[in-house]
PDB file of C-alpha atoms and ligand atoms in Angstrom:
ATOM      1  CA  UNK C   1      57.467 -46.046 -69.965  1.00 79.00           C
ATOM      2  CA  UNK C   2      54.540 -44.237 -71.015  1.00 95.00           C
ATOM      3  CA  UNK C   3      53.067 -45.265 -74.246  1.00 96.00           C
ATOM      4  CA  UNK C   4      51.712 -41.838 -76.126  1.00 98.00           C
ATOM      5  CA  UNK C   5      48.642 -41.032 -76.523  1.00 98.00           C
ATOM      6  CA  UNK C   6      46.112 -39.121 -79.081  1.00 98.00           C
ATOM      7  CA  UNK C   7      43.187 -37.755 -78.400  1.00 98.00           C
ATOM      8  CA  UNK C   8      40.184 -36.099 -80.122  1.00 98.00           C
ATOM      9  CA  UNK C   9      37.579 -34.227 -78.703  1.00 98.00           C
ATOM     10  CA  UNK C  10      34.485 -33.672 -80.795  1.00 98.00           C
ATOM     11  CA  UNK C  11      32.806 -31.808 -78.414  1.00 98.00           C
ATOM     12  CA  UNK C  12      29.317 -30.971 -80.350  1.00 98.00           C
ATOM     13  CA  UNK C  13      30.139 -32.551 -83.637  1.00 98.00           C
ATOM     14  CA  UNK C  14      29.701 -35.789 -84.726  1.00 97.00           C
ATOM     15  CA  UNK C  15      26.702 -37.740 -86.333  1.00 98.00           C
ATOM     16  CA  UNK C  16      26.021 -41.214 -87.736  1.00 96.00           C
ATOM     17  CA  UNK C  17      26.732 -40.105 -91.284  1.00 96.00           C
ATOM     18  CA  UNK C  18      30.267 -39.283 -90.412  1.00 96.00           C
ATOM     19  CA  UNK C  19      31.810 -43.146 -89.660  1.00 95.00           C
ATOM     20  CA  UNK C  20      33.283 -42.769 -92.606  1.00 96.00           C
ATOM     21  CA  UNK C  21      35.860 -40.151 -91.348  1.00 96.00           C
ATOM     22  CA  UNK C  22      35.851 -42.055 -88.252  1.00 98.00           C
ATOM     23  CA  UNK C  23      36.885 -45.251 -89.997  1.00 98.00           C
ATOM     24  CA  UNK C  24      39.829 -43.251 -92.012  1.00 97.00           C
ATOM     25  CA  UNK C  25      41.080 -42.565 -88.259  1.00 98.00           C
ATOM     26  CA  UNK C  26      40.568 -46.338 -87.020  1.00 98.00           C
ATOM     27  CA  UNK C  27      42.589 -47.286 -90.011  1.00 97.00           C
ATOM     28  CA  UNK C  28      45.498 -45.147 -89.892  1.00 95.00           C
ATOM     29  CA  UNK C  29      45.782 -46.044 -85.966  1.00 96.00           C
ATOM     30  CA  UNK C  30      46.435 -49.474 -86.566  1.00 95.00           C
ATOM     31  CA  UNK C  31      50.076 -49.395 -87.361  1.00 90.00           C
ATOM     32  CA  UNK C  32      50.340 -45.907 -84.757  1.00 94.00           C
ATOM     33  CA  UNK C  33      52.430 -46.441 -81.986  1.00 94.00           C
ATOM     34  CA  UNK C  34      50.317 -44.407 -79.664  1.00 97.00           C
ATOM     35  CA  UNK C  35      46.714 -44.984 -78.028  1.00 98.00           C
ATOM     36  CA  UNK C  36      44.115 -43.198 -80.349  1.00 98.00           C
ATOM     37  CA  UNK C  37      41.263 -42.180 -78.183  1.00 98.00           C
ATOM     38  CA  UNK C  38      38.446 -40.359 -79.915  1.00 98.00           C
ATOM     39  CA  UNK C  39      35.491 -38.763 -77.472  1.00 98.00           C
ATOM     40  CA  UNK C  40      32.954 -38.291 -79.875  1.00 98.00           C
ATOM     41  CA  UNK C  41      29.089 -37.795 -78.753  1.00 98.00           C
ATOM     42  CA  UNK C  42      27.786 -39.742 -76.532  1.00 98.00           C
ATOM     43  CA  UNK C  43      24.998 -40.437 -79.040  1.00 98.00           C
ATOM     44  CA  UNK C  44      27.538 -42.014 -81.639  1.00 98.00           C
ATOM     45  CA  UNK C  45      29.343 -43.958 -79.245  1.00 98.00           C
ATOM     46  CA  UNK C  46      27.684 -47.738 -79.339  1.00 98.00           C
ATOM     47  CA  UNK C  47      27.086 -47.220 -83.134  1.00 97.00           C
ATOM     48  CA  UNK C  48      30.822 -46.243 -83.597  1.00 97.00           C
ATOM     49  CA  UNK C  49      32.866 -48.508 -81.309  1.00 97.00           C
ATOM     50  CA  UNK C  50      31.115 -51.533 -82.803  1.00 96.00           C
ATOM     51  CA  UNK C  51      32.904 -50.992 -86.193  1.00 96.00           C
ATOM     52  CA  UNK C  52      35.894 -49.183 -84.973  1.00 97.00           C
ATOM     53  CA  UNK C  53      39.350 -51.446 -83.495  1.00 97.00           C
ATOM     54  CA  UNK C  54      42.036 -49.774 -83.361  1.00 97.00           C
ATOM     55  CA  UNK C  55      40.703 -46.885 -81.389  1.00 98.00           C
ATOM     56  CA  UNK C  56      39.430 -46.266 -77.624  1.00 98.00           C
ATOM     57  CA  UNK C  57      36.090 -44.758 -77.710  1.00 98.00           C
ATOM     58  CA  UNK C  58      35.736 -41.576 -75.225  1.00 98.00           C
ATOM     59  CA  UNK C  59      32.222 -39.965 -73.640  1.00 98.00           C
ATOM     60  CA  UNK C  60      33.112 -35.939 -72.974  1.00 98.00           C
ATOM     61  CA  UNK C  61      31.563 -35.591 -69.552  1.00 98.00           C
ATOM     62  CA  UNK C  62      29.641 -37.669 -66.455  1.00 98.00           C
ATOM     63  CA  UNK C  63      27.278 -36.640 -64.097  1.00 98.00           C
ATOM     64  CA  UNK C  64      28.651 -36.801 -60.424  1.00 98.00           C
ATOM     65  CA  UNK C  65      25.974 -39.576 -59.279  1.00 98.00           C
ATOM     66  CA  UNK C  66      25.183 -42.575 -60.606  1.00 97.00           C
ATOM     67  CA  UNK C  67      21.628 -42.692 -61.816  1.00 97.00           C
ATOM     68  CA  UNK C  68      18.572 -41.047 -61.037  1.00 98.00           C
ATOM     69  CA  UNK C  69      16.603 -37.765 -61.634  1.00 98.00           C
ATOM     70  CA  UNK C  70      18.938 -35.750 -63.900  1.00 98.00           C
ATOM     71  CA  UNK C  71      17.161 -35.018 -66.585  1.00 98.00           C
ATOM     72  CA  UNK C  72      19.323 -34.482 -69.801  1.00 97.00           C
ATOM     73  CA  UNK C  73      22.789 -35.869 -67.839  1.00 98.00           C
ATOM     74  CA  UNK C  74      24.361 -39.130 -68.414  1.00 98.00           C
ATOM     75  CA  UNK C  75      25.970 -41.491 -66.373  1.00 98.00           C
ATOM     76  CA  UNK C  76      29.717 -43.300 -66.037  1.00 98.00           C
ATOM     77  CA  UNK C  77      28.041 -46.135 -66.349  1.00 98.00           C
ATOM     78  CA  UNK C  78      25.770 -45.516 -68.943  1.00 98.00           C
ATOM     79  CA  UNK C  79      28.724 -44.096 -71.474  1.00 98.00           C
ATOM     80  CA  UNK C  80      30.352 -47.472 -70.433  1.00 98.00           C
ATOM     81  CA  UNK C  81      27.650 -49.366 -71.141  1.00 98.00           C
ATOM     82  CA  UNK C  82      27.594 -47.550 -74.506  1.00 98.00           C
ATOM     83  CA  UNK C  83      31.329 -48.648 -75.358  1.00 98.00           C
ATOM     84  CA  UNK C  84      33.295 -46.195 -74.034  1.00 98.00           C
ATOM     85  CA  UNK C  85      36.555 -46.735 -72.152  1.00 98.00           C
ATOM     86  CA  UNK C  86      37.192 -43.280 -71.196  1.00 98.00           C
ATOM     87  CA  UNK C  87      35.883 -39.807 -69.884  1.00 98.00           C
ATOM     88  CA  UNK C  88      36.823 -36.115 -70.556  1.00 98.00           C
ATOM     89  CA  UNK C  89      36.261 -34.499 -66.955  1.00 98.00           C
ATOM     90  CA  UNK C  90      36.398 -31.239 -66.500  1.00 98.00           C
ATOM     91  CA  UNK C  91      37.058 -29.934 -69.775  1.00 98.00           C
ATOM     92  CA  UNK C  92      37.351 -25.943 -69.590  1.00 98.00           C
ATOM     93  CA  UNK C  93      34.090 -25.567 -71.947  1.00 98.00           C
ATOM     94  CA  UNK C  94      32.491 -27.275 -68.939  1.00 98.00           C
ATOM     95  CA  UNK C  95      34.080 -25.443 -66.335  1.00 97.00           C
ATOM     96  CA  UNK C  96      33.067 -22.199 -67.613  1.00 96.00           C
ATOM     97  CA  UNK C  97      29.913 -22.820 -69.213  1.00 97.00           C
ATOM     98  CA  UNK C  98      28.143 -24.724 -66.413  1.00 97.00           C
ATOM     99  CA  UNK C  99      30.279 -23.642 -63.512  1.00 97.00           C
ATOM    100  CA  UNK C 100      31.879 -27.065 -62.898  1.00 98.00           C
ATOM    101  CA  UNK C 101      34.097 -26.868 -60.098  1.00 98.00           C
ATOM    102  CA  UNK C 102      37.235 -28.801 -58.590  1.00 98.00           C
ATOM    103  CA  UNK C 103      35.073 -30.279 -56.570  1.00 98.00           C
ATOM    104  CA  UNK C 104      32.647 -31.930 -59.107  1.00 97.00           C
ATOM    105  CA  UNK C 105      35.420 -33.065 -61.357  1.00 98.00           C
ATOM    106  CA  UNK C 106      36.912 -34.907 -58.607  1.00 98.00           C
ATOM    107  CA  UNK C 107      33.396 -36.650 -58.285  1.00 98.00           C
ATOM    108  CA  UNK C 108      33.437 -37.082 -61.200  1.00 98.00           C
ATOM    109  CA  UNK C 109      36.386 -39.184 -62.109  1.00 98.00           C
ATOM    110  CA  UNK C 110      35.995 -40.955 -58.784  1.00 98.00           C
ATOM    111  CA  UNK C 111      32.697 -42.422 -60.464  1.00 98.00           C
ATOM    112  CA  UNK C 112      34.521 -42.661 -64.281  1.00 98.00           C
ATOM    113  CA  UNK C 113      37.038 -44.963 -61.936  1.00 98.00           C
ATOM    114  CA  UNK C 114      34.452 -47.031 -60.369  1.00 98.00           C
ATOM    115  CA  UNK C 115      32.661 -47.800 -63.646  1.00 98.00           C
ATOM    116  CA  UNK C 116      36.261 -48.383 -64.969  1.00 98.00           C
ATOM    117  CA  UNK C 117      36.455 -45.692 -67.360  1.00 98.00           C
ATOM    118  CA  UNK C 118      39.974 -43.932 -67.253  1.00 98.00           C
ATOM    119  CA  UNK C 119      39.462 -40.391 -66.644  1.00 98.00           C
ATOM    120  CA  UNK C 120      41.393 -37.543 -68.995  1.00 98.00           C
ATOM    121  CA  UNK C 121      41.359 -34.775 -66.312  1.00 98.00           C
ATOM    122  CA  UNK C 122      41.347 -31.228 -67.791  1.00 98.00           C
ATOM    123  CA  UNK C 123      43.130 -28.189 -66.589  1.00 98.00           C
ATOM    124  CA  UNK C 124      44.334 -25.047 -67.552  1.00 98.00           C
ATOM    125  CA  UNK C 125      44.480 -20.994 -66.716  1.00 98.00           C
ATOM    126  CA  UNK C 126      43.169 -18.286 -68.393  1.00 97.00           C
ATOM    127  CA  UNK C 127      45.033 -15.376 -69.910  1.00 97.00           C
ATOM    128  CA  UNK C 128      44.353 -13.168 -67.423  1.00 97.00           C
ATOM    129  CA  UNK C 129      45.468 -15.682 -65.055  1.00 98.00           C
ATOM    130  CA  UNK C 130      48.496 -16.068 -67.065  1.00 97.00           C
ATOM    131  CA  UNK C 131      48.873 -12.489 -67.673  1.00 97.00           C
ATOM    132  CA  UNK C 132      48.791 -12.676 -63.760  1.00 97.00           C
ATOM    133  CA  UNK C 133      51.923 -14.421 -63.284  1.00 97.00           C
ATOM    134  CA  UNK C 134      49.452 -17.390 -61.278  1.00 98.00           C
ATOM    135  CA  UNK C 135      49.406 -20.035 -64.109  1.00 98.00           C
ATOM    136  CA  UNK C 136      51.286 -22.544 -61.653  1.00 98.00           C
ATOM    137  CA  UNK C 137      49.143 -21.483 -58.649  1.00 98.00           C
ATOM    138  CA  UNK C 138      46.101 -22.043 -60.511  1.00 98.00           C
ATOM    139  CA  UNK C 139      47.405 -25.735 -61.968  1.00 98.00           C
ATOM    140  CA  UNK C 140      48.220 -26.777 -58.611  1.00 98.00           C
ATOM    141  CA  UNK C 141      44.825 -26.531 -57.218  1.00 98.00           C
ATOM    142  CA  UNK C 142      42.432 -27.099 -59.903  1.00 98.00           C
ATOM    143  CA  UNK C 143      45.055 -30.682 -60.415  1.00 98.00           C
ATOM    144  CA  UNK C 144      45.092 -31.338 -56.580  1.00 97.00           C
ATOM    145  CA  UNK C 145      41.227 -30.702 -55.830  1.00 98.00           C
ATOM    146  CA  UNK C 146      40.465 -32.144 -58.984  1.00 98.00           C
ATOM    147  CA  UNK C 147      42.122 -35.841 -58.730  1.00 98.00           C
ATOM    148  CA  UNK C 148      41.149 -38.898 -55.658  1.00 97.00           C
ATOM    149  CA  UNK C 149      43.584 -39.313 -53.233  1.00 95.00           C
ATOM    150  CA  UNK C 150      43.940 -43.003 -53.865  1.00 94.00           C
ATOM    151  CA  UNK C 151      44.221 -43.356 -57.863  1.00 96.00           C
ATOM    152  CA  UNK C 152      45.865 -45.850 -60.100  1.00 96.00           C
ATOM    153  CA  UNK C 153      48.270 -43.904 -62.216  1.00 95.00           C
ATOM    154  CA  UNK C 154      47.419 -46.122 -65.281  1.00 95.00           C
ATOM    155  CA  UNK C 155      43.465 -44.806 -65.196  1.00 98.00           C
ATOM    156  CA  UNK C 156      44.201 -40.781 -65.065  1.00 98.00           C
ATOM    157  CA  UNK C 157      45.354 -38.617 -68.180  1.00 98.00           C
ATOM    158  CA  UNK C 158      46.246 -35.110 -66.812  1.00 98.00           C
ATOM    159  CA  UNK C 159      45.543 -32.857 -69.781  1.00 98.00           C
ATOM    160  CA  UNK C 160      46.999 -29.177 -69.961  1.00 98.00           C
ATOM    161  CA  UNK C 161      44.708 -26.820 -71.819  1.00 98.00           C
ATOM    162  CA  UNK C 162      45.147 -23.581 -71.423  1.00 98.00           C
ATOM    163  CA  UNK C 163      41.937 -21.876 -71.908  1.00 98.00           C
ATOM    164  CA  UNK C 164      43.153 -18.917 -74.289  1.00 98.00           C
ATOM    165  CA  UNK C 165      44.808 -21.799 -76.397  1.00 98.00           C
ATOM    166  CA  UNK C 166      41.511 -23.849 -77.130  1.00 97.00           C
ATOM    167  CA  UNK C 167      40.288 -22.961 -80.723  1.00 96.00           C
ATOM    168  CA  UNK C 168      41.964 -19.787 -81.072  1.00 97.00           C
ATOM    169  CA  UNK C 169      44.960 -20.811 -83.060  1.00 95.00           C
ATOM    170  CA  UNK C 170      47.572 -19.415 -80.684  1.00 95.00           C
ATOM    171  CA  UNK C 171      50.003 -22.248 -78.571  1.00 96.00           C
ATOM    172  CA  UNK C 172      51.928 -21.018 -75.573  1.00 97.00           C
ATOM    173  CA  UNK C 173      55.731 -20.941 -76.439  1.00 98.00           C
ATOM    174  CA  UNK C 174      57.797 -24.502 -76.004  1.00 98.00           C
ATOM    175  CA  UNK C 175      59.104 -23.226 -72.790  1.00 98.00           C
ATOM    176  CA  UNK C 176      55.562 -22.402 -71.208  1.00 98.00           C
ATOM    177  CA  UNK C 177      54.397 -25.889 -72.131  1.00 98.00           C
ATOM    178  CA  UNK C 178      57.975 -27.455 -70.830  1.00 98.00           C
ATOM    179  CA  UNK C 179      57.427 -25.268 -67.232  1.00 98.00           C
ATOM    180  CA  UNK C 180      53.812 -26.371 -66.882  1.00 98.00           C
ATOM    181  CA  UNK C 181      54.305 -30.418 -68.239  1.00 98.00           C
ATOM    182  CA  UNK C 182      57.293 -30.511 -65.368  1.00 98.00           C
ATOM    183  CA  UNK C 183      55.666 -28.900 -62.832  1.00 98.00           C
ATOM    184  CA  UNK C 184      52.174 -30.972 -63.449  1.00 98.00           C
ATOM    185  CA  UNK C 185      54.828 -33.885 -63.242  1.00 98.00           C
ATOM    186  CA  UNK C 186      56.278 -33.048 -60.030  1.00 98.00           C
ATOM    187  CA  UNK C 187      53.004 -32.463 -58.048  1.00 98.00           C
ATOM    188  CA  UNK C 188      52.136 -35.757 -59.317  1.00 98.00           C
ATOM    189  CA  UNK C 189      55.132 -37.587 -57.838  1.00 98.00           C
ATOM    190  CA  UNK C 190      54.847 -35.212 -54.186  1.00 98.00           C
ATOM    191  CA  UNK C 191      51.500 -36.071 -53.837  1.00 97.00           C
ATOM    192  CA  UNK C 192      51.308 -40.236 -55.642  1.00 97.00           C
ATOM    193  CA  UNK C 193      54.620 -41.215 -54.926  1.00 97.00           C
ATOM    194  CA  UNK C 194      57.167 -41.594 -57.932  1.00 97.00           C
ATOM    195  CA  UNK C 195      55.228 -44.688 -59.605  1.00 97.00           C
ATOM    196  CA  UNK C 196      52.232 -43.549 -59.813  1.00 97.00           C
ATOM    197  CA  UNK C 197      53.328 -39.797 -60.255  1.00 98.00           C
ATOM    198  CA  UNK C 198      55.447 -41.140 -63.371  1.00 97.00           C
ATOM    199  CA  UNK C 199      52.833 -43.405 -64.574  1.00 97.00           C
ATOM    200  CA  UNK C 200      50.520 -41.267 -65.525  1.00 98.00           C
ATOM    201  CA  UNK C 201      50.111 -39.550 -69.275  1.00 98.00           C
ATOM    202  CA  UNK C 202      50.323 -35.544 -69.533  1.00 98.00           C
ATOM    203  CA  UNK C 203      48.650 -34.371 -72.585  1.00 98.00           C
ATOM    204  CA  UNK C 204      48.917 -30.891 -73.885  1.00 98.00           C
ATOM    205  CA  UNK C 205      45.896 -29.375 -75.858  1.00 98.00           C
ATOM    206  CA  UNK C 206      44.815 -26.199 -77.636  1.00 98.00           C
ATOM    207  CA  UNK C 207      45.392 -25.132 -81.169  1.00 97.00           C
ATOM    208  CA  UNK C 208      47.334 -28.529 -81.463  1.00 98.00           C
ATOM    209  CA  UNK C 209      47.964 -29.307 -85.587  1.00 97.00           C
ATOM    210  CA  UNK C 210      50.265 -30.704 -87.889  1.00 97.00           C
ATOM    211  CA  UNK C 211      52.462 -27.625 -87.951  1.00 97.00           C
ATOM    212  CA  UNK C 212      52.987 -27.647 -84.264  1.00 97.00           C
ATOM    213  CA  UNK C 213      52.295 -31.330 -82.994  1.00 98.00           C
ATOM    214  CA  UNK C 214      56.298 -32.368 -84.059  1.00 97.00           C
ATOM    215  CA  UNK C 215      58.064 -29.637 -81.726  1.00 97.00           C
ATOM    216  CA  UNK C 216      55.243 -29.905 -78.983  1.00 98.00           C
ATOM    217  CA  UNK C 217      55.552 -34.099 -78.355  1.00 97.00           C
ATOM    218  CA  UNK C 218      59.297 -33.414 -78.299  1.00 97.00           C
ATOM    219  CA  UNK C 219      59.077 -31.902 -74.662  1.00 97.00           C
ATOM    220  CA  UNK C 220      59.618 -34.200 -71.996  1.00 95.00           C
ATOM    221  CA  UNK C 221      56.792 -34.352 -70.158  1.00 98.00           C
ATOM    222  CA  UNK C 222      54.353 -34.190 -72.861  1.00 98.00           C
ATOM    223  CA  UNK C 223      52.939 -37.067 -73.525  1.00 98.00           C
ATOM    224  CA  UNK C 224      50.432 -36.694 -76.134  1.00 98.00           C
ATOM    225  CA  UNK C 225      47.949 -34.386 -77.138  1.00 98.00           C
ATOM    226  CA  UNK C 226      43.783 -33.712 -76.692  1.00 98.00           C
ATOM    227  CA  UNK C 227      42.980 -32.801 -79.743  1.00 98.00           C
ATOM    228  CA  UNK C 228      39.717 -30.089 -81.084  1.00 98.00           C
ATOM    229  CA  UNK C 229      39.199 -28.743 -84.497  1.00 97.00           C
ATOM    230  CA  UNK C 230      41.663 -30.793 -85.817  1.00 98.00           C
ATOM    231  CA  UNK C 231      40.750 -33.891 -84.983  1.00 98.00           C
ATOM    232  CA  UNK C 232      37.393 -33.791 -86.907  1.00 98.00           C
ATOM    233  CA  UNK C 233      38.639 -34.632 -90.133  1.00 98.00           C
ATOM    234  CA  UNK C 234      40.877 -37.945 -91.105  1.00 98.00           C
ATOM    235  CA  UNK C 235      43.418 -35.707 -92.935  1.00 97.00           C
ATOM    236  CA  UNK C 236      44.338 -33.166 -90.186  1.00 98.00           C
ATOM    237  CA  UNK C 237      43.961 -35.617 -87.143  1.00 98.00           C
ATOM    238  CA  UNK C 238      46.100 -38.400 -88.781  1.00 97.00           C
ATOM    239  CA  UNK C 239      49.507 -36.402 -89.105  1.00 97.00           C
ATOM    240  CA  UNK C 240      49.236 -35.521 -85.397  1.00 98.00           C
ATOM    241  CA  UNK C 241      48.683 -39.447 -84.664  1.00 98.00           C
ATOM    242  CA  UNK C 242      51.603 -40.045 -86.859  1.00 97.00           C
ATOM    243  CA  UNK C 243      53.491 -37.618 -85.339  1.00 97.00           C
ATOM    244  CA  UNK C 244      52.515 -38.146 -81.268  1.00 97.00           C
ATOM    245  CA  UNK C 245      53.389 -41.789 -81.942  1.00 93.00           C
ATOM    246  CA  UNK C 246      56.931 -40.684 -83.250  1.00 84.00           C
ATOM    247  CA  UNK C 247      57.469 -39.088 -79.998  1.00 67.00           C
TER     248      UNK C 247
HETATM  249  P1  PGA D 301      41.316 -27.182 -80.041  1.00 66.58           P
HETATM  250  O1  PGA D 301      40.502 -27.774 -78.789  1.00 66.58           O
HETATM  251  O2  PGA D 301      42.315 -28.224 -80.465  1.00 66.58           O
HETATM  252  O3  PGA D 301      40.244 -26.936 -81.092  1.00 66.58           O
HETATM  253  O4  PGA D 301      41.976 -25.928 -79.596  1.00 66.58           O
HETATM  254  C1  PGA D 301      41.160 -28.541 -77.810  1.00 66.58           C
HETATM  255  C2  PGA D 301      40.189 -28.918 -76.729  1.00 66.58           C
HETATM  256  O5  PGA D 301      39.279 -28.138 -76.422  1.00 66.58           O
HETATM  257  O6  PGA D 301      40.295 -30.011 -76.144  1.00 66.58           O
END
């Protein structure tokens, strides 16, 4: 049975002056019957996780190695060492902005798994892709290259973000999300086996709110949400907590 999970993603927001929104969150999770994970800069991690407890403390991005001459990057290790017990890989702001490929994010969670971080994998087309008619094509190898072979389902989060959904207020329809959460699920199962494969959380993301988060978590093979804009503030991300955890 997979327990549901809720995530925010900061991305460039976040400072020490804001704990106090953060602490709204950590309180409403307590009686949440999901996993609240909030990925929040890296720079507010060790400050935040030390008066946080009901919620999982996320970095948004590794560097492939594990130390060394990377000026700028930080390590798996280093965002564990912070307080973190999880990773955003591959996150489509990434992908496109610094021309991450399968190939990095794959090196990437490998070394998120080996400094036992669990990994929330990101995927997604874009609308010309989906436009395209390739949306599944393009799933199938950014999830394939993108995952280890050997993984233990319980440390991966497969999140489905299409890329024209992310902060532009528009959601695929119920049945897009229903085709890609199954499909995601069955190339999980061909290539894990059916523990693993059914082990492991699918979250959808983009333009996730209040208004949307009830029919979305219905679907099958959702199994949470990553969450932007909306997860900034206490009152907008705590419905969708409320809500995932109904699911
Ligand atoms: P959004 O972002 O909810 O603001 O669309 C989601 C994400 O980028 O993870």
């Amino acid at each position: 049975m997979r327990r549901p999970i809720a995530a925010g993603n900061w991305k460039m927001n976040g400072l020490k002056k804001h704990k106090d929104e953060i602490l709204d969150i950590d309180n409403a999770s307590r009686k949440a019957n999901c996993d609240v994970i909030l990925c929040v800069p890296s720079t507010i991690i060790s400050e935040i996780s030390k008066i946080t407890k009901n919620i999982f403390m996320g970095g948004q991005n590794c560097h492939t190695e594990k130390n060394g001459a990377f000026t700028g990057d930080i390590s798996a290790e280093m965002l564990k060492d912070a307080g973190a017990s999880h990773v955003i890989v591959g996150h489509s702001e990434r992908r496109v902005n610094y021309g991450e490929t399968n190939n990095n994010i794959r090196t990437k969670t490998q070394i998120a798994l080996e400094n036992d971080l669990k990994a929330i994998v990101c995927i997604g087309e874009t609308l010309s892709e989906r436009e395209d008619g390739t949306t599944l094509d393009v799933i199938k190898k950014q999830l394939i290259e993108s995952l280890p072979t050997e993984i233990i389902g319980e440390n991966i989060i497969v999140a489905y973000e299409p890329i024209w959904a992310i902060g532009t207020g528009l959601t695929p329809t119920i049945h897009q999300i229903t085709e890609v959460h199954d499909f995601i699920r069955v190339e999980l199962v061909q290539s894990f086996g059916n523990d693993t494969g059914q082990s492991i959380n699918i979250l959808y993301g983009g333009s996730m709110n209040a208004k949307n988060v009830k029919e979305i978590s219905a679907i099958l093979n959702v199994d949470g949400g990553l969450v932007g804009g909306a997860s900034l503030k206490a009152d907008s991300f705590v419905p969708i907590i409320n809500a995932l955890g109904k699911s």
